[in-house]
Amino acid sequence: MLKPRLNVLIVGAGLGGLSAAIATKLAGHEVLVLEQASTLSEVGAGIQIPPNSARFLISWGLREAIDRVSVLPEAIRLRSYRDGSILNEQPLVPLAEEDYGGPYWHCHRADFHKALVDKCYALGLTVKVRINSMVTKIDFEAPSVTLSTGSTIGADLIVGADGLKSKCREQFLGRSDPPHLTGDLAYRILIKVDEMRKHKDLEEFVRKPAINTWMGPQGHAVCYLLKGEGYYNIVLICPDNMPGGVNVMSADPVEVREFFKSWDPRLQKMISLVSSVSKWRLQNSTEMTSWTHPSGKFTLLGDACHATLPYLAQGAAIAVEDGGVLGGLLGKLEDRSQLPGLLRVYEDLRKNRTTRIVTGSTDMRNILHLNDGERQKRRDATLLADDVRPGF
Ligand code: FAD
């Protein structure tokens, strides 16, 4: 029997939307991705790609492309904020590959995004990615989308992958649903490795790649090397002090130094090498009742339905998983009438898992950001004593 070939329209060419595009095309369907921006790119600096996401990327033939632009950290090291002493070390090589079926990579976001865009183009004309295409309205029954230009595009299935401030989610809910403040912000910083090399005490951070996390009162720091040895990626988390209505802005390095002034002198030295900093308000979502329209012709994925704090480094990873699971299920379609049931299975498979990760990431905040005291001492003792293993 000939399998049905659906026209699938994906709103948003972020890491989630592009993953869904690749998986859906590999499942034998036609894909159109609509992106509001005028260029295809990613903002921000580094990103961690844990094995649960790497497994999908490898199954789509992307191992070599991601390997080329990525670093393989040997371990995740959890450190005390005071002096940087290691409280716990979780080895990643070869454990990630052996136990979880894929490497733990980190790379520049722009390189990750480009690898996905290149794959879409390599898959031929049946995956089209159209820029300058902002979706303003959705007809969930038709189904179709209307663009800001007024033109309408129809499809068999529409997938909303338009991120944190999703227009698709808003239209689906029939009301405004702004993301939730989490009370934290992230300073995102890149420093030149050459600058770090001038300081003997920073040498260990650039000699052997690892993910280093300092845990301290009200905040934490995550640092790792980017490919090419040109830049070291630093994310510093602290309480949100941003003015209302602004989600991204430049910051004065002086305020960063002030917050981290009693932390590990080596971290302070890294921060002293910084000339420009941006800060991002960290927001997440509460669990939706459903992601899928009763018409059975629309669903959501990625940050559009489960934005999370980045404290487990899983936001993009679970968006990639969403795309992979949806594409895999679409590959099983034998008759168009099965589509509504298939979308219910997609939601059943994904919703509990992604909710656990969103709440788990918030719980991590309470572990990473403990003030000095009895709970912090118990946490540190547990980390020192236990063979704490990551789970992906
Ligand atoms: P987005 O990346 O937001 O993509 C949505 C796309 O839709 C955009 O291209 C946008 O322009 C487009 N769009 C929006 N509206 C419309 C419209 N109306 N019409 C057409 N197009 C539209 N995750 C990890 O897995 N590992 C990490 O190490 C990690 N670190 C992080 C560090 C920080 C500081 C932060 C803030 C997040 C981090 N994340 C990490 C989370 C990760 O960045 C996000 O979860 C992920 O990028 C979400 O991908 P997405 O495709 O769902 O949404």
Coordinates of C-alpha atoms and ligand atoms in Angstrom, one line a residue:
M1 CA 0.0 0.0 0.0
L2 CA 1.3 3.5 -0.9
K3 CA 2.0 5.5 2.2
P4 CA 0.3 9.0 2.4
R5 CA 2.7 11.9 1.7
L6 CA 1.6 14.9 3.8
N7 CA 2.4 18.6 3.4
V8 CA 3.8 19.6 6.8
L9 CA 4.2 23.3 7.6
I10 CA 6.5 24.1 10.5
V11 CA 6.4 27.6 12.0
G12 CA 9.9 28.6 13.2
A13 CA 13.4 27.6 12.0
G14 CA 15.0 27.3 15.4
L15 CA 16.8 24.2 16.6
G16 CA 13.4 22.5 17.3
G17 CA 11.7 23.4 14.0
L18 CA 14.7 22.4 11.9
S19 CA 14.9 19.1 13.7
A20 CA 11.3 18.4 13.1
A21 CA 11.8 19.3 9.4
I22 CA 14.6 16.8 9.0
A23 CA 12.8 14.0 10.8
T24 CA 9.6 14.6 8.9
K25 CA 11.3 14.7 5.6
L26 CA 13.2 11.5 6.4
A27 CA 9.8 10.0 7.2
G28 CA 8.8 10.7 3.6
H29 CA 6.7 13.9 3.8
E30 CA 7.0 17.3 2.2
V31 CA 8.1 20.1 4.5
L32 CA 7.8 23.9 4.5
V33 CA 9.5 25.8 7.3
L34 CA 8.4 29.5 7.8
E35 CA 10.8 31.7 9.6
Q36 CA 10.1 35.3 10.5
A37 CA 13.7 36.5 10.6
S38 CA 15.5 37.8 7.5
T39 CA 18.4 35.4 8.0
L40 CA 18.8 31.9 9.2
S41 CA 20.9 32.0 12.4
E42 CA 21.0 31.5 16.2
V43 CA 21.6 34.1 18.8
G44 CA 23.7 33.5 21.9
A45 CA 27.0 31.7 22.2
G46 CA 27.7 28.1 23.4
I47 CA 25.3 25.2 23.7
Q48 CA 25.6 21.8 25.3
I49 CA 24.2 18.9 23.2
P50 CA 23.7 15.9 25.6
P51 CA 23.4 12.3 24.4
N52 CA 19.6 12.2 24.3
S53 CA 19.7 14.8 21.6
A54 CA 23.0 13.6 20.0
R55 CA 21.3 10.2 19.4
F56 CA 18.7 11.8 17.1
L57 CA 21.2 13.9 15.3
I58 CA 23.4 10.9 14.6
S59 CA 20.4 8.9 13.3
W60 CA 19.8 11.8 10.8
G61 CA 23.4 11.4 9.5
L62 CA 24.7 14.5 11.4
R63 CA 27.5 12.9 13.4
E64 CA 30.4 14.1 11.2
A65 CA 28.9 17.6 10.8
I66 CA 28.4 18.2 14.5
D67 CA 31.7 16.5 15.4
R68 CA 33.5 18.9 13.1
V69 CA 32.3 22.0 15.0
S70 CA 32.1 20.5 18.6
V71 CA 34.2 19.8 21.6
L72 CA 33.9 16.5 23.6
P73 CA 34.2 17.5 27.3
E74 CA 35.9 14.8 29.3
A75 CA 33.7 15.5 32.4
I76 CA 31.2 17.7 34.1
R77 CA 32.9 19.2 37.3
L78 CA 30.8 20.7 40.0
R79 CA 32.8 23.2 42.1
S80 CA 32.5 25.1 45.2
Y81 CA 32.0 28.8 44.5
R82 CA 34.6 29.9 47.2
D83 CA 37.7 28.3 45.8
G84 CA 36.6 26.2 42.9
S85 CA 37.5 23.0 44.6
I86 CA 35.8 20.0 42.8
L87 CA 32.9 18.6 44.8
N88 CA 31.8 16.1 42.1
E89 CA 33.1 14.9 38.8
Q90 CA 30.9 13.1 36.3
P91 CA 33.0 11.5 33.5
L92 CA 31.6 11.9 30.0
V93 CA 34.2 10.1 27.8
P94 CA 33.6 7.3 27.1
L95 CA 30.6 7.0 29.5
A96 CA 28.2 9.1 27.5
E97 CA 28.7 7.1 24.3
E98 CA 28.8 3.7 26.1
D99 CA 26.0 4.1 28.5
Y100 CA 23.7 6.6 26.7
G101 CA 24.3 5.8 23.1
G102 CA 25.7 9.2 22.0
P103 CA 28.5 11.7 22.8
Y104 CA 28.1 14.7 25.0
W105 CA 29.0 17.6 22.7
H106 CA 29.3 21.4 23.1
C107 CA 29.7 23.9 20.4
H108 CA 28.7 27.3 19.2
R109 CA 25.0 27.6 18.6
A110 CA 25.5 29.2 15.2
D111 CA 27.4 26.1 14.1
F112 CA 24.8 23.7 15.4
H113 CA 22.0 25.6 13.7
K114 CA 24.0 25.7 10.4
A115 CA 24.5 22.0 10.5
L116 CA 20.7 21.6 10.7
V117 CA 20.1 24.1 7.9
D118 CA 22.7 22.4 5.7
K119 CA 21.0 19.1 6.3
C120 CA 17.6 20.5 5.3
Y121 CA 19.1 21.8 2.0
A122 CA 21.0 18.5 1.5
L123 CA 17.6 16.7 1.7
G124 CA 16.5 18.4 -1.5
L125 CA 13.7 20.5 -2.6
T126 CA 11.1 18.8 -0.6
V127 CA 12.3 20.7 2.5
K128 CA 11.9 24.4 1.9
V129 CA 12.9 26.9 4.5
R130 CA 11.4 30.4 3.8
I131 CA 12.8 33.5 5.6
N132 CA 10.9 36.8 6.0
S133 CA 7.8 34.8 6.7
M134 CA 6.1 35.9 10.0
V135 CA 3.0 33.9 10.8
T136 CA 0.3 36.1 12.3
K137 CA -2.8 33.9 12.2
I138 CA -3.7 30.2 12.2
D139 CA -6.8 28.5 11.0
F140 CA -6.7 25.2 12.9
E141 CA -9.4 23.5 11.0
A142 CA -8.3 24.2 7.4
P143 CA -5.5 24.1 8.5
S144 CA -3.6 27.1 7.2
V145 CA -1.5 30.1 8.3
T146 CA -1.7 33.7 7.4
L147 CA 1.6 35.7 7.1
S148 CA 2.2 39.3 7.9
T149 CA 2.0 40.0 4.2
G150 CA -1.6 38.8 4.2
S151 CA -0.9 35.7 2.1
T152 CA -2.3 32.3 3.3
I153 CA -0.6 28.9 3.1
G154 CA -2.4 25.6 3.6
A155 CA -1.0 22.3 4.7
D156 CA -2.1 18.9 6.0
L157 CA -0.4 19.4 9.3
I158 CA 0.9 22.6 11.0
V159 CA 3.6 22.4 13.7
G160 CA 4.2 25.4 15.9
A161 CA 7.9 25.6 16.7
D162 CA 8.1 29.4 17.2
G163 CA 9.8 29.5 20.6
L164 CA 9.2 31.1 24.0
K165 CA 6.9 33.9 22.8
S166 CA 5.0 31.6 20.5
K167 CA 2.2 33.2 18.4
C168 CA 1.1 29.6 17.6
R169 CA 0.6 28.8 21.4
E170 CA -1.3 32.1 21.9
Q171 CA -3.6 31.4 19.0
F172 CA -4.2 27.9 20.1
L173 CA -5.1 28.9 23.6
G174 CA -7.2 31.8 22.3
R175 CA -5.6 34.2 24.8
S176 CA -2.3 35.9 25.6
D177 CA 0.0 33.6 27.5
P178 CA 3.3 35.4 28.2
P179 CA 6.3 33.3 29.5
H180 CA 6.8 33.3 33.2
L181 CA 9.5 35.1 35.0
T182 CA 11.8 32.7 36.9
G183 CA 13.6 35.4 39.0
D184 CA 17.0 34.7 37.4
L185 CA 19.0 36.2 34.6
A186 CA 22.0 34.9 32.6
Y187 CA 25.0 36.9 31.6
R188 CA 26.4 35.4 28.4
I189 CA 30.1 36.0 27.8
L190 CA 32.8 34.9 25.4
I191 CA 36.5 35.4 26.3
K192 CA 39.5 34.9 24.1
V193 CA 41.4 31.7 24.9
D194 CA 44.6 33.6 24.1
E195 CA 43.8 36.0 26.9
M196 CA 43.3 33.1 29.3
R197 CA 46.5 31.5 28.3
K198 CA 48.4 34.5 29.6
H199 CA 47.4 33.5 33.2
K200 CA 48.9 30.3 34.5
D201 CA 46.1 29.6 36.9
L202 CA 43.5 29.6 34.1
E203 CA 45.5 27.1 32.0
E204 CA 43.6 24.0 33.3
F205 CA 40.3 25.4 31.9
V206 CA 41.6 25.6 28.4
R207 CA 44.0 22.7 28.3
K208 CA 41.5 19.9 28.7
P209 CA 37.9 20.5 27.7
A210 CA 35.4 20.0 30.5
I211 CA 32.1 21.6 31.6
N212 CA 32.9 23.5 34.8
T213 CA 30.1 24.6 37.1
W214 CA 30.6 26.7 40.2
M215 CA 27.7 26.6 42.7
G216 CA 27.2 29.5 45.0
P217 CA 24.6 31.6 46.9
Q218 CA 21.8 32.8 44.6
G219 CA 23.7 31.9 41.4
H220 CA 26.0 29.6 39.5
A221 CA 28.5 29.8 36.6
V222 CA 28.9 27.3 33.7
C223 CA 32.0 27.5 31.5
Y224 CA 33.4 25.5 28.6
L225 CA 35.7 25.8 25.6
L226 CA 34.4 26.3 22.1
K227 CA 35.8 24.5 19.1
G228 CA 38.8 26.1 17.4
E229 CA 40.3 27.1 20.8
G230 CA 39.4 30.7 19.9
Y231 CA 36.8 31.3 22.7
Y232 CA 35.8 30.2 26.1
N233 CA 32.0 30.3 26.8
I234 CA 30.8 31.6 30.2
V235 CA 27.2 31.7 31.4
L236 CA 26.8 33.4 34.8
I237 CA 23.4 33.1 36.6
C238 CA 22.2 35.5 39.3
P239 CA 19.0 37.1 40.4
D240 CA 17.0 39.1 37.8
N241 CA 17.6 42.8 38.1
M242 CA 16.4 43.8 34.6
P243 CA 13.9 46.5 34.0
G244 CA 10.3 45.5 33.2
G245 CA 9.5 44.8 29.5
V246 CA 13.1 44.1 28.5
N247 CA 14.3 40.5 28.0
V248 CA 17.8 41.0 26.5
M249 CA 20.2 44.0 27.0
S250 CA 23.8 44.8 27.3
A251 CA 25.2 44.9 30.8
D252 CA 28.1 46.7 32.6
P253 CA 30.9 44.3 33.4
V254 CA 31.3 46.1 36.7
E255 CA 27.9 44.7 37.9
V256 CA 29.0 41.2 37.0
R257 CA 32.3 41.6 38.9
E258 CA 30.3 43.0 41.9
F259 CA 28.0 39.9 42.1
F260 CA 30.8 37.4 41.8
K261 CA 33.4 39.3 43.9
S262 CA 33.6 36.6 46.7
W263 CA 33.8 33.6 44.2
D264 CA 36.8 31.5 43.2
P265 CA 39.6 34.0 42.3
R266 CA 40.1 32.1 39.0
L267 CA 36.5 32.8 38.0
Q268 CA 36.9 36.4 39.0
K269 CA 40.0 36.6 36.8
M270 CA 38.1 35.2 33.9
I271 CA 35.4 37.9 34.5
S272 CA 38.0 40.6 34.7
L273 CA 39.0 39.7 31.0
V274 CA 35.5 40.6 29.8
S275 CA 34.9 43.8 27.9
S276 CA 31.3 43.3 26.8
V277 CA 28.5 41.4 28.4
S278 CA 24.8 40.8 27.5
K279 CA 22.2 39.7 29.9
W280 CA 19.1 37.6 29.3
R281 CA 16.0 37.3 31.4
L282 CA 15.4 33.6 32.1
Q283 CA 11.7 32.6 31.5
N284 CA 9.9 29.4 31.4
S285 CA 6.4 28.0 30.9
T286 CA 3.8 26.3 33.0
E287 CA 2.5 23.0 31.7
M288 CA -0.3 23.3 29.0
T289 CA -3.3 21.1 29.2
S290 CA -2.7 20.0 25.7
W291 CA -0.5 20.8 22.7
T292 CA -2.7 19.4 20.0
H293 CA -5.8 20.9 18.4
P294 CA -8.9 18.8 18.4
S295 CA -8.9 19.0 14.6
G296 CA -5.9 16.7 14.7
K297 CA -4.1 19.0 12.2
F298 CA -2.0 21.1 14.6
T299 CA 0.5 20.6 17.3
L300 CA 3.4 22.3 19.1
L301 CA 7.0 21.6 20.0
G302 CA 10.1 23.0 21.7
D303 CA 10.1 26.2 23.7
A304 CA 6.6 27.0 22.3
C305 CA 5.1 24.5 24.7
H306 CA 7.8 23.7 27.3
A307 CA 10.3 26.5 27.8
T308 CA 12.6 25.6 30.7
L309 CA 15.4 27.1 32.8
P310 CA 18.7 26.0 31.2
Y311 CA 20.0 24.4 34.5
L312 CA 19.9 20.8 33.0
A313 CA 21.1 22.0 29.6
Q314 CA 18.1 20.3 28.1
G315 CA 15.9 23.0 26.4
A316 CA 17.1 22.5 22.9
A317 CA 17.8 18.8 23.5
I318 CA 14.1 18.1 24.2
A319 CA 13.1 20.3 21.2
V320 CA 15.3 18.1 19.1
E321 CA 13.7 15.0 20.7
D322 CA 10.2 16.4 20.0
G323 CA 11.1 16.8 16.3
G324 CA 12.6 13.3 16.2
V325 CA 9.6 11.6 17.9
L326 CA 7.1 13.5 15.7
G327 CA 9.0 12.6 12.5
G328 CA 9.3 9.0 13.6
L329 CA 5.6 8.7 14.2
L330 CA 4.7 10.4 10.9
G331 CA 6.8 7.7 9.3
K332 CA 4.4 5.1 10.6
L333 CA 1.3 6.8 9.0
E334 CA -0.5 4.4 6.7
D335 CA -3.6 6.4 6.1
R336 CA -4.4 10.1 6.5
S337 CA -7.3 9.3 8.9
Q338 CA -4.6 8.2 11.4
L339 CA -3.2 11.6 11.8
P340 CA -5.3 12.9 14.8
G341 CA -4.5 9.6 16.7
L342 CA -0.9 9.9 15.9
L343 CA -0.7 13.4 17.2
R344 CA -2.3 12.2 20.5
V345 CA 0.5 9.5 20.7
Y346 CA 3.1 12.2 20.1
E347 CA 1.7 14.3 22.9
D348 CA 1.4 11.3 25.3
L349 CA 5.0 10.4 24.6
R350 CA 6.4 13.9 25.0
K351 CA 4.4 15.8 27.5
N352 CA 5.2 14.0 30.7
R353 CA 8.9 13.8 29.8
T354 CA 9.2 17.5 29.0
T355 CA 7.2 18.5 32.0
R356 CA 9.6 16.5 34.2
I357 CA 12.6 18.3 32.7
V358 CA 11.0 21.7 33.1
T359 CA 10.3 21.1 36.8
G360 CA 13.6 19.2 37.2
S361 CA 15.4 22.3 35.9
T362 CA 13.6 24.5 38.4
D363 CA 14.5 22.1 41.2
M364 CA 18.1 22.3 40.1
R365 CA 18.0 26.0 40.9
N366 CA 17.3 25.1 44.6
I367 CA 20.3 22.8 44.6
L368 CA 22.8 25.0 42.7
H369 CA 22.0 28.3 44.4
L370 CA 22.0 27.3 48.1
N371 CA 23.2 30.0 50.5
D372 CA 26.0 29.0 52.9
G373 CA 24.6 26.9 55.7
E374 CA 23.5 23.5 56.8
R375 CA 21.7 22.6 53.5
Q376 CA 24.7 23.6 51.5
K377 CA 27.0 21.6 53.7
R378 CA 24.8 18.5 53.3
R379 CA 24.7 19.0 49.5
D380 CA 28.4 19.3 49.3
A381 CA 29.0 16.3 51.5
T382 CA 26.6 14.2 49.3
L383 CA 28.3 15.3 46.1
L384 CA 31.7 14.5 47.6
A385 CA 30.6 11.1 48.8
D386 CA 28.4 9.8 46.1
D387 CA 29.0 8.5 42.7
V388 CA 26.5 10.9 41.2
R389 CA 25.9 10.0 37.6
P390 CA 24.1 12.0 35.0
G391 CA 21.0 10.4 33.4
F392 CA 20.0 11.2 29.8
Ligands
FAD1 P1 13.7 29.0 19.3 O1 15.1 28.7 19.3 O2 13.2 30.2 20.0 O3 13.2 29.1 17.8 C1 12.0 29.7 17.4 C2 12.1 30.2 16.0 O4 10.8 30.6 15.5 C3 13.0 31.4 15.9 O5 13.8 31.3 14.8 C4 12.0 32.6 15.7 O6 12.5 33.7 14.9 C5 10.9 31.9 14.9 N1 9.5 32.5 15.1 C6 9.0 33.1 16.2 N2 7.8 33.6 16.0 C7 7.5 33.3 14.6 C8 6.4 33.6 13.8 N3 5.3 34.2 14.3 N4 6.5 33.2 12.5 C9 7.6 32.6 12.0 N5 8.7 32.4 12.7 C10 8.6 32.7 14.1 N6 19.4 24.1 25.7 C11 20.2 23.0 25.5 O7 19.7 21.9 25.1 N7 21.5 23.0 25.9 C12 22.1 24.1 26.5 O8 23.3 24.1 26.8 C13 21.3 25.3 26.6 N8 21.8 26.4 27.2 C14 21.0 27.5 27.3 C15 21.6 28.6 27.9 C16 20.8 29.8 28.1 C17 21.4 31.0 28.8 C18 19.4 29.8 27.6 C19 18.6 31.0 27.7 C20 18.9 28.7 27.0 C21 19.6 27.5 26.9 N9 19.1 26.3 26.3 C22 19.9 25.2 26.2 C23 17.7 26.3 25.8 C24 17.6 26.4 24.3 O9 18.3 27.6 23.8 C25 16.2 26.5 23.8 O10 15.4 25.6 24.5 C26 16.0 26.2 22.3 O11 16.8 27.1 21.6 C27 14.6 26.3 21.9 O12 14.5 26.0 20.5 P2 13.1 26.2 19.7 O13 13.4 25.8 18.3 O14 12.0 25.5 20.4 O15 12.8 27.8 19.8

